[in-house]
XYZ file of C-alpha atoms in Angstrom:
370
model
C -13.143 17.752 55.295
C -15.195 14.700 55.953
C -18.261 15.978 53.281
C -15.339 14.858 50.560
C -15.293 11.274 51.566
C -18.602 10.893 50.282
C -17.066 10.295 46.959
C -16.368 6.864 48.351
C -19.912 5.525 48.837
C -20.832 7.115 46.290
C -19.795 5.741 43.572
C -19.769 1.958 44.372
C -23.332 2.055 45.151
C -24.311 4.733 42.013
C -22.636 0.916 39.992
C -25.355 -0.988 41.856
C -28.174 1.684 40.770
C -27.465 1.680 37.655
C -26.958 -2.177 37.043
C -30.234 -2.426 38.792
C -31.822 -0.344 36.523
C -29.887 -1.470 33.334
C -30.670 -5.271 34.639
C -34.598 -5.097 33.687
C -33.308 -4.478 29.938
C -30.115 -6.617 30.000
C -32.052 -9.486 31.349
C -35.029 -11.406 31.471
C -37.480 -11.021 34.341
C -36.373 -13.134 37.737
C -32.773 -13.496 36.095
C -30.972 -11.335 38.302
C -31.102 -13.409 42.309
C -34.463 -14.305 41.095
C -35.935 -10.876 41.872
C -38.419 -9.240 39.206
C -38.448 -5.885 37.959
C -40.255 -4.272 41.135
C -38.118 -5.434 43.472
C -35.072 -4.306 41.029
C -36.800 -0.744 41.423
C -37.138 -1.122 44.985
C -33.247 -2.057 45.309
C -32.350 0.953 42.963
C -34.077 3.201 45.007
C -32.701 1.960 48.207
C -29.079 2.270 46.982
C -29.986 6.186 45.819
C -30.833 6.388 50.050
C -27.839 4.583 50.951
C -25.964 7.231 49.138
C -28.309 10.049 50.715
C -27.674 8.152 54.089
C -23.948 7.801 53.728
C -23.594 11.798 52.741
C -25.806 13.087 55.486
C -23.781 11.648 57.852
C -20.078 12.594 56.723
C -21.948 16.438 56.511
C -23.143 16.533 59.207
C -20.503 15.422 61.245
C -18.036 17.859 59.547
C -17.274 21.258 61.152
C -14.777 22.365 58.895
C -16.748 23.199 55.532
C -17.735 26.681 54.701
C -20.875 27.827 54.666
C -20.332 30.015 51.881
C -18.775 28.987 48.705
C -17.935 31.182 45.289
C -18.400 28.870 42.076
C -15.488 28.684 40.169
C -14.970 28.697 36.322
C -16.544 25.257 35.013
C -16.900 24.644 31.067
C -18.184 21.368 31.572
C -21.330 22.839 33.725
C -21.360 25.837 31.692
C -21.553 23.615 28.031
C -24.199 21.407 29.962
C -26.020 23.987 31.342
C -26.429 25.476 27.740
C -27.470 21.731 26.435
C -29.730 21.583 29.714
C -31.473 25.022 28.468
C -32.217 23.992 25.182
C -34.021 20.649 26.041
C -35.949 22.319 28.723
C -37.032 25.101 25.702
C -38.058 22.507 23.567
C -39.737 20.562 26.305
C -41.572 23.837 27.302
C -42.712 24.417 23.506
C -43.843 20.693 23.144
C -46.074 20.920 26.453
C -47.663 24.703 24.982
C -48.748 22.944 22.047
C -49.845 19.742 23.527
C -52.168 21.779 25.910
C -53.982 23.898 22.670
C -54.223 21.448 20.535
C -55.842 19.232 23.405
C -58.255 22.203 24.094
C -58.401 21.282 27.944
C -57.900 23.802 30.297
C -55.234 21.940 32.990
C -53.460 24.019 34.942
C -50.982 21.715 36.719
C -49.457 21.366 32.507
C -49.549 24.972 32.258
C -47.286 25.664 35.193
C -45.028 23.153 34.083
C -44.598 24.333 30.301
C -44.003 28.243 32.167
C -41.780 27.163 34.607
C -39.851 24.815 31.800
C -39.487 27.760 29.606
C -38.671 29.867 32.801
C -35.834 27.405 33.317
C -33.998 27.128 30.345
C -34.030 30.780 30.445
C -31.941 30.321 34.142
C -29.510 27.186 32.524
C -28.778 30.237 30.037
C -27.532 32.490 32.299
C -26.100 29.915 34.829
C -24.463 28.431 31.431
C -22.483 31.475 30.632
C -21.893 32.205 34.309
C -19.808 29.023 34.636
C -17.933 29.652 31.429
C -17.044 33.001 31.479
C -17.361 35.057 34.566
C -16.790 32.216 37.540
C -15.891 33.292 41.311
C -15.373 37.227 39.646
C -19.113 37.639 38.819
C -21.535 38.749 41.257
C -23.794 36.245 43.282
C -26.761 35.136 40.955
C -29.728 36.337 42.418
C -32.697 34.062 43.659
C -34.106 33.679 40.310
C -31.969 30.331 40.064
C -34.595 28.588 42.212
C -36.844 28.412 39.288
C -35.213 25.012 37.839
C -36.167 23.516 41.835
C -39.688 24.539 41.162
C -39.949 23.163 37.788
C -38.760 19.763 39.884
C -40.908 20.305 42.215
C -43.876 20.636 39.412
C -42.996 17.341 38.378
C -43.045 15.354 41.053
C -46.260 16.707 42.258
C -47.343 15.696 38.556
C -45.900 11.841 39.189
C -47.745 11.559 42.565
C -50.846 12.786 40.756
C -50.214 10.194 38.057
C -49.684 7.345 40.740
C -53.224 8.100 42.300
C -54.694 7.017 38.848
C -52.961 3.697 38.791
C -51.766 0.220 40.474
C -48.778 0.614 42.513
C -47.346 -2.172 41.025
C -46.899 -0.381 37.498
C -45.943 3.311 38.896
C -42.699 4.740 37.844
C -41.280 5.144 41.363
C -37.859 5.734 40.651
C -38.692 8.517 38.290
C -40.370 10.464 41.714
C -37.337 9.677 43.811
C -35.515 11.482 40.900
C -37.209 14.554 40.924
C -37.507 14.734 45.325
C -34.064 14.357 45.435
C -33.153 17.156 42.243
C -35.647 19.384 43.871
C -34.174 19.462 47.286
C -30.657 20.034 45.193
C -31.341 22.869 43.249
C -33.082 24.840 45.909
C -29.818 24.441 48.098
C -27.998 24.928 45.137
C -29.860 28.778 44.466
C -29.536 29.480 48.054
C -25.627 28.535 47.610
C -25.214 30.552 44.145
C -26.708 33.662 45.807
C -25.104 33.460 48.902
C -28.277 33.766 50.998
C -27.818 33.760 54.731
C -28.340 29.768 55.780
C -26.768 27.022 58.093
C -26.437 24.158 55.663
C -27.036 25.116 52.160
C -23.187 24.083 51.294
C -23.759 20.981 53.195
C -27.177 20.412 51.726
C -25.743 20.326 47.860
C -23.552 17.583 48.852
C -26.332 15.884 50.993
C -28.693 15.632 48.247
C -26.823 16.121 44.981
C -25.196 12.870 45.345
C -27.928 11.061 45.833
C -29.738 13.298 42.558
C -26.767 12.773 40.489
C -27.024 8.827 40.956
C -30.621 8.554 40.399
C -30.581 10.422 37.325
C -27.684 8.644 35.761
C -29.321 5.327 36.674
C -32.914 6.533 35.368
C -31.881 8.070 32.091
C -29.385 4.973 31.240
C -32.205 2.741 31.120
C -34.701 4.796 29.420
C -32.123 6.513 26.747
C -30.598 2.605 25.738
C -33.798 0.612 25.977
C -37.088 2.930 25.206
C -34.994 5.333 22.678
C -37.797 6.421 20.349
C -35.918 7.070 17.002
C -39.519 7.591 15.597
C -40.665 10.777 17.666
C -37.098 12.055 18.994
C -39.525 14.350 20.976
C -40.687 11.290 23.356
C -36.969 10.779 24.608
C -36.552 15.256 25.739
C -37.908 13.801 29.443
C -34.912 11.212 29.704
C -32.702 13.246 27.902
C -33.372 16.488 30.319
C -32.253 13.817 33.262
C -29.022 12.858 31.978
C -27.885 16.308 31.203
C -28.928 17.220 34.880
C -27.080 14.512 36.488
C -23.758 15.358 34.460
C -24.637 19.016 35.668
C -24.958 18.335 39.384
C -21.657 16.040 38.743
C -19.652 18.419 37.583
C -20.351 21.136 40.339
C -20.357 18.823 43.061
C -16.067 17.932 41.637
C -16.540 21.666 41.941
C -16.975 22.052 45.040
C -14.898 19.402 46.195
C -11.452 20.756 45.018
C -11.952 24.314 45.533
C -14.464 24.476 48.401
C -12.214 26.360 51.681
C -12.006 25.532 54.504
C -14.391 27.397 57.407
C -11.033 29.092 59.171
C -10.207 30.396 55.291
C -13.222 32.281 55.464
C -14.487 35.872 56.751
C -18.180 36.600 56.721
C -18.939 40.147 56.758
C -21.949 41.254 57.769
C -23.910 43.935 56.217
C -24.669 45.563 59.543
C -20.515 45.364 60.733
C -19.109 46.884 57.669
C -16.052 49.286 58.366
C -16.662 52.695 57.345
C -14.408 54.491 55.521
C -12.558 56.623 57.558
C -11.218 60.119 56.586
C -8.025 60.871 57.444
C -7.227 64.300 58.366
C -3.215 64.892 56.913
C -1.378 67.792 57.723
C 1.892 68.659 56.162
C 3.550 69.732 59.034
C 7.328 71.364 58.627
C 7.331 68.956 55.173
C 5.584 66.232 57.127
C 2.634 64.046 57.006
C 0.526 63.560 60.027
C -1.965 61.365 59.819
C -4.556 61.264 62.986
C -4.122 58.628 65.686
C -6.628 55.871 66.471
C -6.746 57.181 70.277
C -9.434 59.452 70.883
C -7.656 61.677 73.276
C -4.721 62.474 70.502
C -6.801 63.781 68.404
C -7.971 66.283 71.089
C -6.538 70.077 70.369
C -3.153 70.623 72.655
C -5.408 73.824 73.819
C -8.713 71.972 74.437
C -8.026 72.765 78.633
C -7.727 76.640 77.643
C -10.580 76.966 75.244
C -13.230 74.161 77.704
C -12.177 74.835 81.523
C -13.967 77.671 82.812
C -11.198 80.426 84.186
C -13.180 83.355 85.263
C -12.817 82.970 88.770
C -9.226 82.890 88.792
C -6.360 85.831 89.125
C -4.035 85.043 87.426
C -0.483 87.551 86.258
C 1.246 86.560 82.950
C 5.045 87.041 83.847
C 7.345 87.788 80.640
C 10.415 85.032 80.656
C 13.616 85.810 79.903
C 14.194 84.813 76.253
C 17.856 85.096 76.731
C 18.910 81.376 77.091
C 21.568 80.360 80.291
C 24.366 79.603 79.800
C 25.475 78.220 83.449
C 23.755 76.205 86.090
C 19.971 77.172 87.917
C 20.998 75.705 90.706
C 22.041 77.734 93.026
C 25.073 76.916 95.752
C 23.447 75.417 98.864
C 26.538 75.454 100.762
C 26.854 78.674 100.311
C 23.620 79.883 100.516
C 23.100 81.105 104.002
C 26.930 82.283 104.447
C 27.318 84.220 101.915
C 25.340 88.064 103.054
C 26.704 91.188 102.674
C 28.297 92.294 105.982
C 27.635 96.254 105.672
C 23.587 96.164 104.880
C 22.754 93.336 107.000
C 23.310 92.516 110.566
C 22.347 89.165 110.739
C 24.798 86.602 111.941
C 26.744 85.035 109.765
C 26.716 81.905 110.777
C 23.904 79.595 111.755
C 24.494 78.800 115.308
C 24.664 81.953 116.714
C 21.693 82.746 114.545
C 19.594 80.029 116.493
C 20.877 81.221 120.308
C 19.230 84.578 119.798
C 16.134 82.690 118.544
C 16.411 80.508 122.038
C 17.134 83.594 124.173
C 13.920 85.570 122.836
C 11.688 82.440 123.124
C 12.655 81.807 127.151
C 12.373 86.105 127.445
C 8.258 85.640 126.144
C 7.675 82.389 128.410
C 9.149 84.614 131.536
C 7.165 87.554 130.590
C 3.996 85.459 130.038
C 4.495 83.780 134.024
């Protein structure tokens, strides 16, 4: 399947993300081909399309991927998941309290702190579901979309921050972070429940790629060069990003060894299920008949005596002989017409004479009729 060969862009260019990220604390300022730290942005986030560019196109030009897929048993997404849940808690609990002791009523943080809550609560489950229960469980149910709007929160929260300020100093590659994990964890719910779509399989390799490599490259820099070891609680927003990226990592190695192939799969619909058919035995002189699947043998041998409509007709029921026979039926044509009793019948005995008397009376009724 060609959707697996986007391992090989991938991870060349997720380097060059990440070293152009890690570059601006490495290095001084016009060090690196001369090119300060916006451009360095700029070329971070136009390796994080490459990759998006790169996987669209091996997707989309394969026709052998399934559009269904069963997650498997995964400890490292289900121990990552649980990590995932707990920073998202604490992150939910930190923005509560920031927004009461503020005493301003803003809704847009209010969402955010519900829907953070709301998604460790989903990491929980999804945690456990990966550890324990794998491809037997049943489909998680549409609730797992939460953690996509809690993405999508937060980017609409960075372009509202970037309307406040220069261009030139807005954290741009922390929105491509969050457009990119959005558009992967709604695919990624629609995938997990097994909701009815064209791409959604397609779609988590499409845009979790690209997720996974902005994260890692976003949360690198910020965890190893603005680590606050003074408020630990300044460092949950970076830390929340590298535990997503090594989440959408390790299903996306998931889904590449165990994802079938399109002919391996059949999609039943709710609409064509089989019924359950009852089958009618009969034990039958010690054996079982079960009922045909053609119509007409499972039709009574009598149906033509009980459904056609006899009145009309005479009819004389003749007792056979039960006695079986023992010689031939068929009776002795040679010596069929020869053999008659002499003394109660005067018929010739023969043939030939019998047909002169039948000439002589036909020429005696022509003369007679002249």
């Amino acid at each position: 399947m060609r959707s697996k060969l986007t391992w090989i862009p991938f991870i060349p260019l997720t380097l060059v993300a990440v070293f152009c990220m890690m570059a601006q604390g490495l290095f001084e300022e016009g060090t690196v081909l001369g090119l300060s730290n916006l451009y360095l942005n700029y070329a971070f986030i136009g390796s994080v399309v490459l990759i998006f560019l790169f996987a669209l196109i091996l997707c989309l030009s394969d026709k052998r991927i399934s559009p269904y897929y069963l997650p498997r048993r995964n400890y490292v997404a289900g121990i990552v998941g649980i990590l995932l849940a707990l920073v998202l808690a604490a992150d939910g609990a930190d923005q509560f309290i920031r927004i009461v002791s503020s005493g301003a009523l803003d809704v847009l943080k209010i969402i955010e702190a519900v829907l953070l809550l709301a998604s460790s609560v989903v990491f929980v489950v999804l945690g456990l579901t990966h550890s324990f229960k794998g491809a037997d469980g049943k489909p998680t149910s549409l609730i797992s979309i939460v953690p996509a709007l809690m993405c999508a929160v937060r980017m609409v929260t960075c372009f509202v921050d970037f309307t406040t300020i220069s261009l030139r100093t807005a954290d741009v590659p922390r929105m491509a972070c969050y457009i990119f994990a959005t558009l992967f964890f709604f695919n990624y719910s629609v995938t997990l429940s097994l909701t009815k779509a064209k791409n959604a399989v397609k779609s988590c390799f499409i845009f979790g790629f690209p997720a996974a490599a902005a994260l890692i490259g976003y949360s690198a820099y910020h965890l190893s060069f603005e680590l606050d070891l003074l408020d630990p609680v300044a460092n949950i927003r970076p830390a929340e990003m590298a535990f997503m990226a090594i989440y959408i990592l390790a299903f996306l190695v998931e889904m590449t060894i165990f994802i079938p192939d399109r002919d391996h799969i059949r999609i039943i619909e709710e609409d064509d299920e089989p019924e359950e058919i009852e089958e009618d035995d009969e034990d039958r002189d010690g054996f079982i008949v079960n009922r045909s699947d053609n119509p007409a043998d499972d039709e009574p041998e009598s149906s033509y005596l009980t459904t056609a409509d006899t009145s009309d007709y005479l009819y004389h029921e003749v007792a056979q002989d039960s006695t079986p026979h023992t010689e031939s039926t068929v009776p002795d044509m040679d010596n069929y017409l020869t053999e008659v009793d002499q003394e109660t019948h005067d018929r010739p005995v023969d043939y030939e004479s019998r047909l002169d008397e039948i000439d002589r009376l036909i020429l005696e009724i022509s003369e007679n009729n002249k």
